[in-house]
PDB file of C-alpha atoms in Angstrom:
ATOM      1  CA  MET H   1    -145.633 -91.514   1.058  1.00 51.00           C
ATOM      2  CA  ARG H   2    -142.304 -92.838  -0.096  1.00 54.00           C
ATOM      3  CA  LYS H   3    -141.317 -89.417  -1.512  1.00 53.00           C
ATOM      4  CA  LYS H   4    -141.862 -87.711   1.857  1.00 54.00           C
ATOM      5  CA  VAL H   5    -139.553 -90.154   3.649  1.00 52.00           C
ATOM      6  CA  LEU H   6    -136.739 -90.002   1.077  1.00 53.00           C
ATOM      7  CA  SER H   7    -136.627 -86.226   0.746  1.00 61.00           C
ATOM      8  CA  PRO H   8    -135.679 -85.447   4.378  1.00 64.00           C
ATOM      9  CA  LEU H   9    -133.318 -88.438   4.459  1.00 59.00           C
ATOM     10  CA  GLY H  10    -131.640 -87.306   1.229  1.00 61.00           C
ATOM     11  CA  LEU H  11    -131.280 -83.797   2.600  1.00 58.00           C
ATOM     12  CA  ILE H  12    -129.694 -85.062   5.823  1.00 66.00           C
ATOM     13  CA  LEU H  13    -127.228 -87.252   3.906  1.00 58.00           C
ATOM     14  CA  SER H  14    -126.302 -84.415   1.553  1.00 62.00           C
ATOM     15  CA  VAL H  15    -125.607 -82.044   4.441  1.00 61.00           C
ATOM     16  CA  ALA H  16    -123.540 -84.710   6.240  1.00 60.00           C
ATOM     17  CA  MET H  17    -121.447 -85.395   3.136  1.00 58.00           C
ATOM     18  CA  LEU H  18    -120.880 -81.688   2.538  1.00 54.00           C
ATOM     19  CA  ALA H  19    -119.799 -81.150   6.148  1.00 55.00           C
ATOM     20  CA  ALA H  20    -117.373 -84.083   5.971  1.00 55.00           C
ATOM     21  CA  ALA H  21    -115.866 -82.878   2.681  1.00 53.00           C
ATOM     22  CA  CYS H  22    -115.441 -79.280   3.828  1.00 54.00           C
ATOM     23  CA  GLY H  23    -114.389 -79.955   7.398  1.00 54.00           C
ATOM     24  CA  GLY H  24    -110.910 -78.559   7.935  1.00 53.00           C
ATOM     25  CA  GLY H  25    -109.800 -81.190  10.416  1.00 52.00           C
ATOM     26  CA  ASP H  26    -107.881 -80.386  13.561  1.00 53.00           C
ATOM     27  CA  ASP H  27    -104.937 -78.606  11.880  1.00 52.00           C
ATOM     28  CA  ASP H  28    -104.488 -75.406  13.891  1.00 55.00           C
ATOM     29  CA  GLU H  29    -101.011 -74.793  12.431  1.00 53.00           C
ATOM     30  CA  PRO H  30    -100.806 -71.970   9.880  1.00 50.00           C
ATOM     31  CA  THR H  31     -99.608 -72.846   6.424  1.00 44.00           C
ATOM     32  CA  PRO H  32     -95.840 -72.288   6.298  1.00 46.00           C
ATOM     33  CA  ARG H  33     -94.798 -69.331   4.137  1.00 41.00           C
ATOM     34  CA  PRO H  34     -91.770 -69.489   1.889  1.00 39.00           C
ATOM     35  CA  THR H  35     -88.775 -67.287   2.617  1.00 39.00           C
ATOM     36  CA  ILE H  36     -88.304 -64.196   0.490  1.00 41.00           C
ATOM     37  CA  ALA H  37     -85.398 -65.607  -1.450  1.00 42.00           C
ATOM     38  CA  PRO H  38     -82.602 -68.145  -1.261  1.00 40.00           C
ATOM     39  CA  THR H  39     -79.125 -67.053  -0.270  1.00 38.00           C
ATOM     40  CA  GLU H  40     -77.296 -68.996  -2.964  1.00 40.00           C
ATOM     41  CA  THR H  41     -77.453 -68.540  -6.695  1.00 38.00           C
ATOM     42  CA  ALA H  42     -77.218 -70.758  -9.749  1.00 37.00           C
ATOM     43  CA  ALA H  43     -74.244 -71.013 -12.109  1.00 37.00           C
ATOM     44  CA  PRO H  44     -71.892 -69.383 -12.867  1.00 40.00           C
ATOM     45  CA  THR H  45     -71.472 -68.661  -9.166  1.00 41.00           C
ATOM     46  CA  GLN H  46     -70.095 -71.424  -6.993  1.00 41.00           C
ATOM     47  CA  PRO H  47     -70.100 -71.713  -3.208  1.00 45.00           C
ATOM     48  CA  SER H  48     -66.630 -72.293  -1.816  1.00 44.00           C
ATOM     49  CA  GLY H  49     -67.848 -75.415  -0.013  1.00 44.00           C
ATOM     50  CA  ASN H  50     -65.634 -75.429   3.061  1.00 45.00           C
ATOM     51  CA  GLY H  51     -66.394 -71.900   4.266  1.00 55.00           C
ATOM     52  CA  THR H  52     -63.058 -70.456   3.188  1.00 64.00           C
ATOM     53  CA  PRO H  53     -62.971 -67.910   0.392  1.00 70.00           C
ATOM     54  CA  ALA H  54     -62.216 -69.406  -3.014  1.00 77.00           C
ATOM     55  CA  GLY H  55     -60.737 -66.140  -4.253  1.00 83.00           C
ATOM     56  CA  GLU H  56     -60.033 -62.541  -3.387  1.00 93.00           C
ATOM     57  CA  VAL H  57     -62.652 -61.249  -0.946  1.00 96.00           C
ATOM     58  CA  VAL H  58     -64.595 -58.250  -2.250  1.00 96.00           C
ATOM     59  CA  THR H  59     -66.768 -56.531   0.368  1.00 96.00           C
ATOM     60  CA  VAL H  60     -70.132 -55.262  -0.881  1.00 96.00           C
ATOM     61  CA  VAL H  61     -72.164 -52.888   1.291  1.00 94.00           C
ATOM     62  CA  GLN H  62     -75.829 -52.334   0.443  1.00 95.00           C
ATOM     63  CA  THR H  63     -77.437 -49.360   2.167  1.00 93.00           C
ATOM     64  CA  GLU H  64     -80.858 -47.801   2.585  1.00 93.00           C
ATOM     65  CA  ASN H  65     -81.573 -44.058   2.591  1.00 91.00           C
ATOM     66  CA  PRO H  66     -80.020 -43.672   0.096  1.00 95.00           C
ATOM     67  CA  TYR H  67     -80.290 -47.031  -1.668  1.00 96.00           C
ATOM     68  CA  VAL H  68     -76.781 -47.584  -3.026  1.00 96.00           C
ATOM     69  CA  PHE H  69     -74.024 -50.141  -3.468  1.00 96.00           C
ATOM     70  CA  GLN H  70     -70.732 -49.210  -1.820  1.00 94.00           C
ATOM     71  CA  PRO H  71     -68.716 -49.201  -3.969  1.00 95.00           C
ATOM     72  CA  ASP H  72     -70.930 -48.833  -7.021  1.00 96.00           C
ATOM     73  CA  ALA H  73     -68.279 -50.024  -9.529  1.00 98.00           C
ATOM     74  CA  TYR H  74     -66.475 -53.377  -9.507  1.00 97.00           C
ATOM     75  CA  ASN H  75     -63.564 -54.484 -11.698  1.00 97.00           C
ATOM     76  CA  PHE H  76     -62.971 -58.210 -12.135  1.00 97.00           C
ATOM     77  CA  GLU H  77     -60.609 -60.257 -14.277  1.00 97.00           C
ATOM     78  CA  LEU H  78     -62.034 -62.785 -16.704  1.00 96.00           C
ATOM     79  CA  GLY H  79     -61.940 -66.350 -15.314  1.00 95.00           C
ATOM     80  CA  THR H  80     -60.765 -65.297 -11.838  1.00 96.00           C
ATOM     81  CA  THR H  81     -62.805 -66.407  -8.824  1.00 96.00           C
ATOM     82  CA  TYR H  82     -63.856 -63.761  -6.305  1.00 97.00           C
ATOM     83  CA  THR H  83     -65.673 -64.136  -2.994  1.00 96.00           C
ATOM     84  CA  LEU H  84     -68.314 -61.419  -2.612  1.00 97.00           C
ATOM     85  CA  ALA H  85     -68.895 -60.653   1.074  1.00 97.00           C
ATOM     86  CA  PHE H  86     -72.176 -58.899   1.822  1.00 96.00           C
ATOM     87  CA  GLU H  87     -72.629 -57.039   5.097  1.00 90.00           C
ATOM     88  CA  ALA H  88     -75.963 -57.651   6.830  1.00 91.00           C
ATOM     89  CA  PRO H  89     -78.343 -55.009   5.391  1.00 92.00           C
ATOM     90  CA  GLY H  90     -81.428 -53.616   7.087  1.00 93.00           C
ATOM     91  CA  GLU H  91     -83.640 -54.754   4.180  1.00 95.00           C
ATOM     92  CA  PHE H  92     -83.770 -57.444   1.509  1.00 96.00           C
ATOM     93  CA  HIS H  93     -81.443 -56.694  -1.447  1.00 97.00           C
ATOM     94  CA  THR H  94     -80.018 -58.410  -4.505  1.00 97.00           C
ATOM     95  CA  PHE H  95     -76.722 -58.141  -6.356  1.00 98.00           C
ATOM     96  CA  THR H  96     -77.854 -58.775  -9.935  1.00 98.00           C
ATOM     97  CA  VAL H  97     -75.863 -58.736 -13.184  1.00 98.00           C
ATOM     98  CA  ASP H  98     -78.021 -60.349 -15.854  1.00 97.00           C
ATOM     99  CA  GLU H  99     -75.330 -60.796 -18.518  1.00 97.00           C
ATOM    100  CA  LEU H 100     -73.073 -62.682 -16.088  1.00 97.00           C
ATOM    101  CA  GLY H 101     -75.844 -64.837 -14.626  1.00 96.00           C
ATOM    102  CA  ILE H 102     -75.312 -63.337 -11.171  1.00 97.00           C
ATOM    103  CA  ASN H 103     -78.361 -62.948  -8.938  1.00 97.00           C
ATOM    104  CA  ILE H 104     -77.382 -63.051  -5.271  1.00 97.00           C
ATOM    105  CA  PHE H 105     -80.082 -62.601  -2.629  1.00 96.00           C
ATOM    106  CA  VAL H 106     -79.289 -61.015   0.739  1.00 96.00           C
ATOM    107  CA  ASN H 107     -82.072 -61.089   3.318  1.00 96.00           C
ATOM    108  CA  ALA H 108     -82.351 -58.423   6.021  1.00 95.00           C
ATOM    109  CA  ASN H 109     -79.863 -58.912   8.877  1.00 95.00           C
ATOM    110  CA  GLU H 110     -78.076 -61.708   7.002  1.00 95.00           C
ATOM    111  CA  SER H 111     -74.406 -61.753   6.022  1.00 94.00           C
ATOM    112  CA  VAL H 112     -73.729 -63.670   2.811  1.00 96.00           C
ATOM    113  CA  ARG H 113     -70.556 -64.867   1.084  1.00 96.00           C
ATOM    114  CA  GLN H 114     -70.823 -65.992  -2.520  1.00 96.00           C
ATOM    115  CA  ASP H 115     -68.118 -66.992  -4.984  1.00 96.00           C
ATOM    116  CA  ILE H 116     -68.304 -65.795  -8.584  1.00 97.00           C
ATOM    117  CA  THR H 117     -66.104 -66.465 -11.599  1.00 96.00           C
ATOM    118  CA  PRO H 118     -66.888 -63.995 -14.420  1.00 97.00           C
ATOM    119  CA  SER H 119     -66.804 -65.760 -17.789  1.00 94.00           C
ATOM    120  CA  THR H 120     -67.695 -62.890 -20.151  1.00 96.00           C
ATOM    121  CA  ALA H 121     -65.663 -59.732 -20.730  1.00 97.00           C
ATOM    122  CA  GLY H 122     -67.363 -56.344 -20.909  1.00 98.00           C
ATOM    123  CA  SER H 123     -69.054 -53.660 -18.869  1.00 98.00           C
ATOM    124  CA  PHE H 124     -72.387 -54.668 -17.336  1.00 98.00           C
ATOM    125  CA  LYS H 125     -75.205 -53.104 -15.359  1.00 98.00           C
ATOM    126  CA  LEU H 126     -75.366 -54.048 -11.671  1.00 98.00           C
ATOM    127  CA  TYR H 127     -78.671 -53.507  -9.876  1.00 98.00           C
ATOM    128  CA  CYS H 128     -80.778 -54.432  -6.858  1.00 97.00           C
ATOM    129  CA  VAL H 129     -84.070 -55.897  -8.080  1.00 97.00           C
ATOM    130  CA  PRO H 130     -86.398 -54.258  -5.515  1.00 97.00           C
ATOM    131  CA  HIS H 131     -84.508 -50.949  -5.375  1.00 97.00           C
ATOM    132  CA  GLU H 132     -83.346 -50.319  -8.944  1.00 97.00           C
ATOM    133  CA  SER H 133     -85.957 -47.603  -9.457  1.00 96.00           C
ATOM    134  CA  LEU H 134     -84.640 -45.875  -6.318  1.00 96.00           C
ATOM    135  CA  GLY H 135     -81.156 -45.616  -7.815  1.00 96.00           C
ATOM    136  CA  MET H 136     -79.513 -48.774  -6.457  1.00 97.00           C
ATOM    137  CA  VAL H 137     -77.435 -49.447  -9.561  1.00 98.00           C
ATOM    138  CA  GLY H 138     -73.777 -49.791 -10.419  1.00 98.00           C
ATOM    139  CA  THR H 139     -71.322 -51.253 -12.920  1.00 98.00           C
ATOM    140  CA  VAL H 140     -69.381 -54.488 -13.125  1.00 98.00           C
ATOM    141  CA  THR H 141     -66.462 -54.469 -15.559  1.00 98.00           C
ATOM    142  CA  VAL H 142     -64.776 -57.727 -16.545  1.00 98.00           C
ATOM    143  CA  SER H 143     -61.488 -57.537 -18.457  1.00 96.00           C
TER     144      SER H 143
END
C-alpha cells in the first residue's frame, strides 16, 4: 500500500519541479541583439577625441549598385595622421586594409569620422568585407 501512495506523490513532485525549473518567468522583453559592428577600430587608428579632425580630411564614399569606393585609390604619407570621413551609405560597409590594421565599420545611414596614421610603407589592398566579391576593392599606397 505504501508504494501506491508514493508513486502518485512522486510524480506530482517531479512535474512541479520540472515546471518550476523550466518556467520562463514574466520576462516579455525580447533578448537584445547586438549591433552589426562598432564604429571605431583598434590601433593603429585613433579617434581625434574632441570631434575636430586630427589631420587632413579625406572623404570616402561607399556606394551600392555598383559596389565601389570613390575614389578607389588613396595615397598617404608614412606617419602622417589623416581623418577619413565616410558619407552615410545605404548599406553596411567596411574600409579594411589588413596590413595596416585598419578595419573601419560604417553602418547604414551613419556618417563616420576615423583618424588613421599609416605606419608601414607600401601598396596595400583595400576592400569592403561584405562586398569584396562584388568588386568593392581599391588600393592604399603609403610612401
